[in-house]
Amino acid sequence: MDSIAPKAMPFVLDGSDKVIKITGSESKKGTVNQSSSNKPNVIQNQNRLDDRLVETNDRFKQVPLAGETDYFGNMNNYMIDYVKGYMSHFGGRLNVVNDRGLSTFETMERVLKSHSIPKELKYLAVIESALNKNARSPVGAVGYWQFMAPTARLMGLTVSGRRDERTDLVKSTHAAAKYLSYLYDQLDDWLLVIAAYNSGPRPVINAMKKTGEDDFWSIKKYLPKETQNHVLAFVATATIMERLNHFLLPGLPSNFDWTSLNVTSASIAKAKKPANPLLSKFTEAEVKQMAIVRIKKPLDLEVVSAMLNIDRRQLGRWNYDYFDYLSEYKTGNLYNFRIPKDKLDVFLEKLGALERASQNMQM
């Protein structure tokens, strides 16, 4: 099997501490080459960041890349050092994937865009499967996005002896976009979403509740080591393939200036991050606007949003624990579904149609 993975994880460029050594520490600023030559175009990098921020919609924040100081703060130099080591070890393999994956990336990006998912999430498939549709992990995950059969069915894919849609590029990417949306509804941060994609939501939620924090760096040590590496590998892969891909084939010059990756979005106003419902109650204003309906059949939030013209981000945030209900569903299980009060009548009127339209979710 054509794999780009080291050691025990067959498709993941995991960047474990035994493979990539980071200078500096997580609590201090790392050390990076300060040479003034061989810089990438700093203005171009800044423009790319600004473009990504403009593309970011109200539902999802941007995916953080190393060097984006507004997101990483005092962990930024640590992350750049990690990318430096990752590029040294895996740049050649990433170049192979990049060359053979151009059309695959185009298809993934088009599908992700249809769900408003940031395009950088396509690089998750690189560390999951190396874009190999026939990739199969030792535990049974299959395809580009390495779905286990139960989750694949939950996201509407057919998995049977005759047919396995986990190997279908378009259908599996639609399913991945839907799954990423549900995880984002719960976690509201892309690094936490990547962690949950690897370990499942429960370890991430438990770490958040243990620490009372909702960012990756605060809960990192409470996550499985494989999951920690998975998140760092994703950021490194996305950073390299978005911002350093022109260096993949020749390789980086020895005096490359890594500090030139640093960009800031200080010129762009940023909304205050709302409190994660996992760690706090809804606001009084939200409670006043909210109606609760007990449902006994699973509904697809994409379908509900479209048919009732409800903001998908609001619907997901209010029903932040909905994926738990879906993943543990048994016939007759009830869920307190939260919707805007002004949509209650039309929701009840169209409930049957919503259930029928959601039947592709195979429980």
Short mmCIF file of C-alpha atoms in Angstrom, two decimals:
data_model
loop_
_atom_site.label_atom_id
_atom_site.label_comp_id
_atom_site.label_asym_id
_atom_site.label_seq_id
_atom_site.Cartn_x
_atom_site.Cartn_y
_atom_site.Cartn_z
CA MET A 1 0.00 0.00 0.00
CA ASP A 2 1.35 3.42 -0.94
CA SER A 3 1.68 5.05 2.45
CA ILE A 4 3.47 8.18 3.60
CA ALA A 5 3.30 7.33 7.27
CA PRO A 6 6.00 6.54 9.76
CA LYS A 7 5.84 3.78 12.32
CA ALA A 8 2.58 2.38 13.63
CA MET A 9 0.06 4.82 12.18
CA PRO A 10 -0.08 3.72 8.56
CA PHE A 11 -1.24 6.89 6.86
CA VAL A 12 -0.49 9.66 9.33
CA LEU A 13 2.51 11.95 9.22
CA ASP A 14 2.29 12.05 12.97
CA GLY A 15 5.32 14.13 13.86
CA SER A 16 5.87 12.27 17.12
CA ASP A 17 8.52 13.54 19.51
CA LYS A 18 10.74 10.60 18.51
CA VAL A 19 10.69 11.82 14.91
CA ILE A 20 10.59 15.59 15.18
CA LYS A 21 12.48 17.41 17.90
CA ILE A 22 11.32 20.91 18.69
CA THR A 23 13.75 23.50 19.99
CA GLY A 24 12.40 25.62 22.79
CA SER A 25 9.44 24.58 24.92
CA GLU A 26 5.72 24.93 24.90
CA SER A 27 5.85 27.44 27.73
CA LYS A 28 8.58 29.57 26.16
CA LYS A 29 9.16 31.05 22.75
CA GLY A 30 10.94 28.67 20.40
CA THR A 31 14.06 29.51 18.44
CA VAL A 32 13.94 30.13 14.72
CA ASN A 33 16.46 31.08 12.05
CA GLN A 34 16.72 34.86 11.92
CA SER A 35 18.57 35.06 8.60
CA SER A 36 17.46 37.96 6.41
CA SER A 37 17.83 36.11 3.11
CA ASN A 38 15.63 33.56 1.38
CA LYS A 39 12.44 34.95 2.81
CA PRO A 40 9.09 34.08 1.30
CA ASN A 41 7.14 37.11 0.18
CA VAL A 42 5.92 38.58 3.47
CA ILE A 43 3.46 40.91 1.77
CA GLN A 44 2.09 37.95 -0.18
CA ASN A 45 1.71 35.94 3.02
CA GLN A 46 -0.12 38.84 4.67
CA ASN A 47 -2.41 39.18 1.67
CA ARG A 48 -3.16 35.45 1.78
CA LEU A 49 -4.13 35.73 5.43
CA ASP A 50 -6.34 38.72 4.72
CA ASP A 51 -7.95 36.85 1.82
CA ARG A 52 -8.64 33.85 4.06
CA LEU A 53 -10.20 36.09 6.67
CA VAL A 54 -12.42 37.71 4.07
CA GLU A 55 -13.49 34.23 2.89
CA THR A 56 -14.30 33.19 6.46
CA ASN A 57 -18.05 33.13 6.99
CA ASP A 58 -20.12 33.75 10.09
CA ARG A 59 -20.42 30.03 10.74
CA PHE A 60 -16.76 29.03 10.79
CA LYS A 61 -13.58 30.78 11.83
CA GLN A 62 -10.44 30.44 9.72
CA VAL A 63 -8.21 27.40 10.03
CA PRO A 64 -5.02 28.50 11.84
CA LEU A 65 -1.69 28.12 10.06
CA ALA A 66 1.68 28.44 11.76
CA GLY A 67 2.83 32.05 11.80
CA GLU A 68 -0.63 33.50 12.37
CA THR A 69 0.24 35.22 15.61
CA ASP A 70 -3.29 36.33 16.46
CA TYR A 71 -4.28 32.70 16.95
CA PHE A 72 -1.14 31.04 18.34
CA GLY A 73 0.09 33.89 20.54
CA ASN A 74 3.11 32.82 22.61
CA MET A 75 2.89 29.31 21.09
CA ASN A 76 3.59 30.65 17.60
CA ASN A 77 7.37 30.15 17.62
CA TYR A 78 6.91 26.64 19.02
CA MET A 79 4.55 25.88 16.14
CA ILE A 80 6.94 27.32 13.56
CA ASP A 81 9.75 25.18 14.98
CA TYR A 82 7.46 22.16 14.67
CA VAL A 83 6.75 22.99 11.01
CA LYS A 84 10.50 23.38 10.45
CA GLY A 85 11.16 19.85 11.70
CA TYR A 86 8.15 18.47 9.87
CA MET A 87 9.26 20.00 6.59
CA SER A 88 12.72 18.50 7.03
CA HIS A 89 11.37 14.99 7.64
CA PHE A 90 8.31 14.87 5.39
CA GLY A 91 8.74 17.55 2.70
CA GLY A 92 9.61 14.99 0.02
CA ARG A 93 6.59 12.84 0.79
CA LEU A 94 4.30 15.85 0.85
CA ASN A 95 5.62 16.81 -2.58
CA VAL A 96 4.63 13.39 -3.95
CA VAL A 97 1.12 13.76 -2.51
CA ASN A 98 0.85 17.32 -3.82
CA ASP A 99 1.85 16.31 -7.35
CA ARG A 100 -0.54 13.38 -7.62
CA GLY A 101 -3.37 15.04 -5.75
CA LEU A 102 -4.11 18.19 -7.74
CA SER A 103 -7.43 17.02 -9.18
CA THR A 104 -8.36 15.35 -5.88
CA PHE A 105 -7.74 18.60 -4.01
CA GLU A 106 -9.85 20.52 -6.53
CA THR A 107 -12.78 18.16 -6.01
CA MET A 108 -12.43 18.21 -2.23
CA GLU A 109 -12.24 21.99 -2.16
CA ARG A 110 -15.39 22.29 -4.28
CA VAL A 111 -17.34 19.93 -2.01
CA LEU A 112 -16.08 21.56 1.19
CA LYS A 113 -17.04 24.97 -0.16
CA SER A 114 -20.60 23.75 -0.75
CA HIS A 115 -20.80 23.18 3.02
CA SER A 116 -18.99 26.46 3.81
CA ILE A 117 -16.10 24.43 5.28
CA PRO A 118 -12.72 26.22 4.96
CA LYS A 119 -10.67 24.84 2.08
CA GLU A 120 -7.67 24.09 4.30
CA LEU A 121 -9.56 21.12 5.78
CA LYS A 122 -8.71 19.19 2.61
CA TYR A 123 -5.26 18.68 4.11
CA LEU A 124 -6.79 16.55 6.83
CA ALA A 125 -7.17 13.86 4.16
CA VAL A 126 -3.42 14.05 3.54
CA ILE A 127 -2.52 13.01 7.06
CA GLU A 128 -5.44 10.58 7.23
CA SER A 129 -4.87 8.61 4.01
CA ALA A 130 -2.25 10.30 1.80
CA LEU A 131 -5.22 10.77 -0.58
CA ASN A 132 -5.36 7.00 -1.12
CA LYS A 133 -9.00 5.96 -1.54
CA ASN A 134 -8.13 2.35 -0.69
CA ALA A 135 -6.32 3.22 2.53
CA ARG A 136 -7.39 0.95 5.39
CA SER A 137 -6.20 1.35 8.97
CA PRO A 138 -5.58 -1.57 11.36
CA VAL A 139 -8.81 -0.71 13.20
CA GLY A 140 -10.93 -0.68 10.04
CA ALA A 141 -11.08 2.97 9.00
CA VAL A 142 -11.32 3.21 5.21
CA GLY A 143 -10.96 5.70 2.40
CA TYR A 144 -9.76 9.24 1.81
CA TRP A 145 -11.17 10.45 5.13
CA GLN A 146 -10.62 7.25 7.13
CA PHE A 147 -14.18 6.77 8.31
CA MET A 148 -15.09 3.92 10.60
CA ALA A 149 -18.21 2.16 9.32
CA PRO A 150 -20.66 3.39 12.03
CA THR A 151 -19.67 7.05 11.59
CA ALA A 152 -19.76 6.71 7.81
CA ARG A 153 -23.32 5.38 7.93
CA LEU A 154 -24.28 8.10 10.38
CA MET A 155 -23.09 10.68 7.84
CA GLY A 156 -25.17 9.07 5.07
CA LEU A 157 -22.65 6.77 3.38
CA THR A 158 -23.47 3.23 2.30
CA VAL A 159 -21.10 0.67 3.80
CA SER A 160 -21.95 -2.92 2.91
CA GLY A 161 -20.43 -6.06 1.46
CA ARG A 162 -21.31 -4.91 -2.05
CA ARG A 163 -20.68 -1.20 -1.77
CA ASP A 164 -18.42 1.02 0.31
CA GLU A 165 -18.88 4.72 -0.37
CA ARG A 166 -15.98 5.60 1.92
CA THR A 167 -13.81 5.15 -1.20
CA ASP A 168 -15.98 7.50 -3.28
CA LEU A 169 -14.22 10.88 -3.40
CA VAL A 170 -17.26 13.13 -3.73
CA LYS A 171 -19.62 11.26 -1.41
CA SER A 172 -17.02 10.70 1.29
CA THR A 173 -15.98 14.36 1.18
CA HIS A 174 -19.62 15.42 1.62
CA ALA A 175 -19.75 13.08 4.62
CA ALA A 176 -16.50 14.46 6.01
CA ALA A 177 -17.80 18.02 5.65
CA LYS A 178 -20.95 17.08 7.53
CA TYR A 179 -18.98 15.35 10.28
CA LEU A 180 -16.60 18.30 10.61
CA SER A 181 -19.63 20.57 10.91
CA TYR A 182 -21.07 18.53 13.77
CA LEU A 183 -17.72 18.52 15.57
CA TYR A 184 -17.41 22.27 15.11
CA ASP A 185 -20.91 22.71 16.53
CA GLN A 186 -19.63 21.10 19.72
CA LEU A 187 -16.12 22.48 19.94
CA ASP A 188 -16.05 25.84 18.11
CA ASP A 189 -12.32 25.60 17.34
CA TRP A 190 -10.65 23.87 14.43
CA LEU A 191 -7.73 22.41 16.37
CA LEU A 192 -10.18 20.84 18.80
CA VAL A 193 -12.16 19.54 15.82
CA ILE A 194 -9.04 17.90 14.37
CA ALA A 195 -8.34 16.36 17.77
CA ALA A 196 -11.90 14.99 17.97
CA TYR A 197 -11.69 13.68 14.40
CA ASN A 198 -8.77 11.54 15.54
CA SER A 199 -9.83 10.44 19.02
CA GLY A 200 -13.59 10.88 18.88
CA PRO A 201 -15.34 13.78 20.64
CA ARG A 202 -15.44 12.28 24.13
CA PRO A 203 -11.73 12.57 25.07
CA VAL A 204 -11.70 16.20 23.90
CA ILE A 205 -14.88 17.08 25.78
CA ASN A 206 -13.59 15.36 28.92
CA ALA A 207 -10.34 17.35 28.71
CA MET A 208 -12.28 20.59 28.27
CA LYS A 209 -14.44 19.86 31.29
CA LYS A 210 -11.41 18.82 33.35
CA THR A 211 -9.57 22.06 32.64
CA GLY A 212 -12.48 24.44 32.13
CA GLU A 213 -10.68 25.61 28.97
CA ASP A 214 -11.67 25.51 25.32
CA ASP A 215 -8.39 25.79 23.42
CA PHE A 216 -6.05 23.04 22.26
CA TRP A 217 -2.94 24.18 24.11
CA SER A 218 -4.73 24.26 27.47
CA ILE A 219 -6.07 20.72 27.15
CA LYS A 220 -3.25 19.19 25.08
CA LYS A 221 -1.60 17.19 27.86
CA TYR A 222 -4.92 15.51 28.72
CA LEU A 223 -5.36 14.16 25.18
CA PRO A 224 -3.94 10.87 23.86
CA LYS A 225 -0.40 11.30 22.53
CA GLU A 226 -1.49 10.17 19.07
CA THR A 227 -4.16 12.88 19.06
CA GLN A 228 -1.71 15.58 20.15
CA ASN A 229 0.59 14.60 17.27
CA HIS A 230 -2.32 14.46 14.84
CA VAL A 231 -3.26 18.08 15.51
CA LEU A 232 0.31 19.32 15.18
CA ALA A 233 0.76 17.28 12.00
CA PHE A 234 -2.35 18.84 10.51
CA VAL A 235 -1.20 22.40 11.21
CA ALA A 236 2.24 21.61 9.82
CA THR A 237 0.87 19.94 6.68
CA ALA A 238 -1.61 22.73 5.99
CA THR A 239 1.04 25.41 6.58
CA ILE A 240 3.58 23.75 4.29
CA MET A 241 1.15 22.99 1.48
CA GLU A 242 -0.53 26.41 1.63
CA ARG A 243 2.45 28.67 2.21
CA LEU A 244 5.63 26.74 1.41
CA ASN A 245 4.56 24.42 -1.41
CA HIS A 246 6.89 26.16 -3.89
CA PHE A 247 9.78 24.87 -1.74
CA LEU A 248 8.62 21.23 -1.67
CA LEU A 249 10.62 20.03 -4.67
CA PRO A 250 13.90 21.94 -4.30
CA GLY A 251 13.71 21.95 -0.53
CA LEU A 252 14.29 24.89 1.76
CA PRO A 253 17.62 26.73 1.64
CA SER A 254 19.72 26.33 4.76
CA ASN A 255 19.39 30.00 5.64
CA PHE A 256 15.64 30.22 5.13
CA ASP A 257 14.11 32.86 7.42
CA TRP A 258 11.28 31.16 9.30
CA THR A 259 10.21 34.37 11.04
CA SER A 260 8.98 35.62 7.68
CA LEU A 261 6.00 33.29 8.09
CA ASN A 262 4.68 35.56 10.83
CA VAL A 263 1.59 37.51 9.81
CA THR A 264 -1.10 39.30 11.75
CA SER A 265 -4.73 40.17 11.18
CA ALA A 266 -4.62 43.12 13.56
CA SER A 267 -6.06 45.36 10.87
CA ILE A 268 -9.22 43.26 10.78
CA ALA A 269 -11.77 43.60 13.56
CA LYS A 270 -12.34 40.30 15.35
CA ALA A 271 -15.55 39.37 17.09
CA LYS A 272 -15.30 38.20 20.67
CA LYS A 273 -15.39 34.42 20.88
CA PRO A 274 -18.70 33.32 22.41
CA ALA A 275 -18.58 31.07 25.44
CA ASN A 276 -18.68 27.40 24.51
CA PRO A 277 -21.99 25.88 25.69
CA LEU A 278 -20.04 22.84 26.87
CA LEU A 279 -18.47 25.02 29.55
CA SER A 280 -21.19 27.57 30.23
CA LYS A 281 -24.94 28.04 30.05
CA PHE A 282 -26.75 29.84 27.27
CA THR A 283 -27.14 33.57 27.64
CA GLU A 284 -30.41 34.96 28.98
CA ALA A 285 -31.15 36.45 25.57
CA GLU A 286 -30.67 33.08 23.87
CA VAL A 287 -32.96 31.32 26.34
CA LYS A 288 -35.70 33.88 25.67
CA GLN A 289 -35.45 33.22 21.93
CA MET A 290 -35.36 29.43 22.29
CA ALA A 291 -38.07 26.78 21.93
CA ILE A 292 -37.38 23.17 22.92
CA VAL A 293 -39.06 20.29 21.08
CA ARG A 294 -38.57 16.65 22.06
CA ILE A 295 -37.79 14.64 18.94
CA LYS A 296 -37.61 10.85 18.68
CA LYS A 297 -36.15 10.49 15.18
CA PRO A 298 -32.78 11.89 14.09
CA LEU A 299 -32.81 15.01 11.93
CA ASP A 300 -30.08 16.24 9.62
CA LEU A 301 -29.15 19.74 10.77
CA GLU A 302 -28.28 20.73 7.20
CA VAL A 303 -31.81 19.76 6.15
CA VAL A 304 -33.44 21.58 9.08
CA SER A 305 -31.42 24.70 8.37
CA ALA A 306 -32.32 24.71 4.68
CA MET A 307 -36.02 23.81 4.96
CA LEU A 308 -36.79 26.16 7.85
CA ASN A 309 -34.37 28.94 6.91
CA ILE A 310 -32.60 28.78 10.28
CA ASP A 311 -29.01 29.94 10.59
CA ARG A 312 -26.92 26.74 10.56
CA ARG A 313 -24.34 28.10 12.99
CA GLN A 314 -27.02 29.08 15.51
CA LEU A 315 -28.73 25.71 15.13
CA GLY A 316 -25.46 23.86 15.69
CA ARG A 317 -24.40 25.96 18.66
CA TRP A 318 -27.75 25.60 20.40
CA ASN A 319 -27.69 21.84 19.79
CA TYR A 320 -24.00 21.48 20.64
CA ASP A 321 -24.57 18.00 22.12
CA TYR A 322 -26.59 16.71 19.17
CA PHE A 323 -23.84 14.48 17.78
CA ASP A 324 -23.80 12.59 21.08
CA TYR A 325 -27.49 11.83 20.54
CA LEU A 326 -26.86 10.71 16.96
CA SER A 327 -23.90 8.50 17.78
CA GLU A 328 -25.71 6.76 20.65
CA TYR A 329 -29.15 6.67 19.03
CA LYS A 330 -31.51 3.78 19.59
CA THR A 331 -35.13 3.63 18.44
CA GLY A 332 -37.26 5.62 20.83
CA ASN A 333 -34.46 7.76 22.23
CA LEU A 334 -35.56 11.36 22.77
CA TYR A 335 -33.61 14.58 22.32
CA ASN A 336 -34.46 18.11 23.42
CA PHE A 337 -34.06 19.89 20.08
CA ARG A 338 -33.51 23.65 20.40
CA ILE A 339 -34.85 26.00 17.71
CA PRO A 340 -35.81 29.68 17.52
CA LYS A 341 -39.27 30.33 18.94
CA ASP A 342 -40.40 32.05 15.76
CA LYS A 343 -39.74 28.80 13.84
CA LEU A 344 -41.69 26.52 16.19
CA ASP A 345 -44.95 26.44 14.23
CA VAL A 346 -43.32 25.76 10.88
CA PHE A 347 -41.05 23.14 12.50
CA LEU A 348 -44.04 21.22 13.85
CA GLU A 349 -45.84 21.59 10.53
CA LYS A 350 -42.90 20.22 8.53
CA LEU A 351 -41.60 17.67 11.05
CA GLY A 352 -42.70 14.71 8.94
CA ALA A 353 -41.02 16.14 5.85
CA LEU A 354 -37.87 16.86 7.86
CA GLU A 355 -37.77 13.26 9.08
CA ARG A 356 -38.19 11.90 5.56
CA ALA A 357 -35.51 14.21 4.16
CA SER A 358 -33.13 13.06 6.90
CA GLN A 359 -33.56 9.34 6.23
CA ASN A 360 -30.19 9.08 4.48
CA MET A 361 -28.66 9.18 7.97
CA GLN A 362 -28.35 5.44 8.55
CA MET A 363 -28.63 4.77 12.27
#
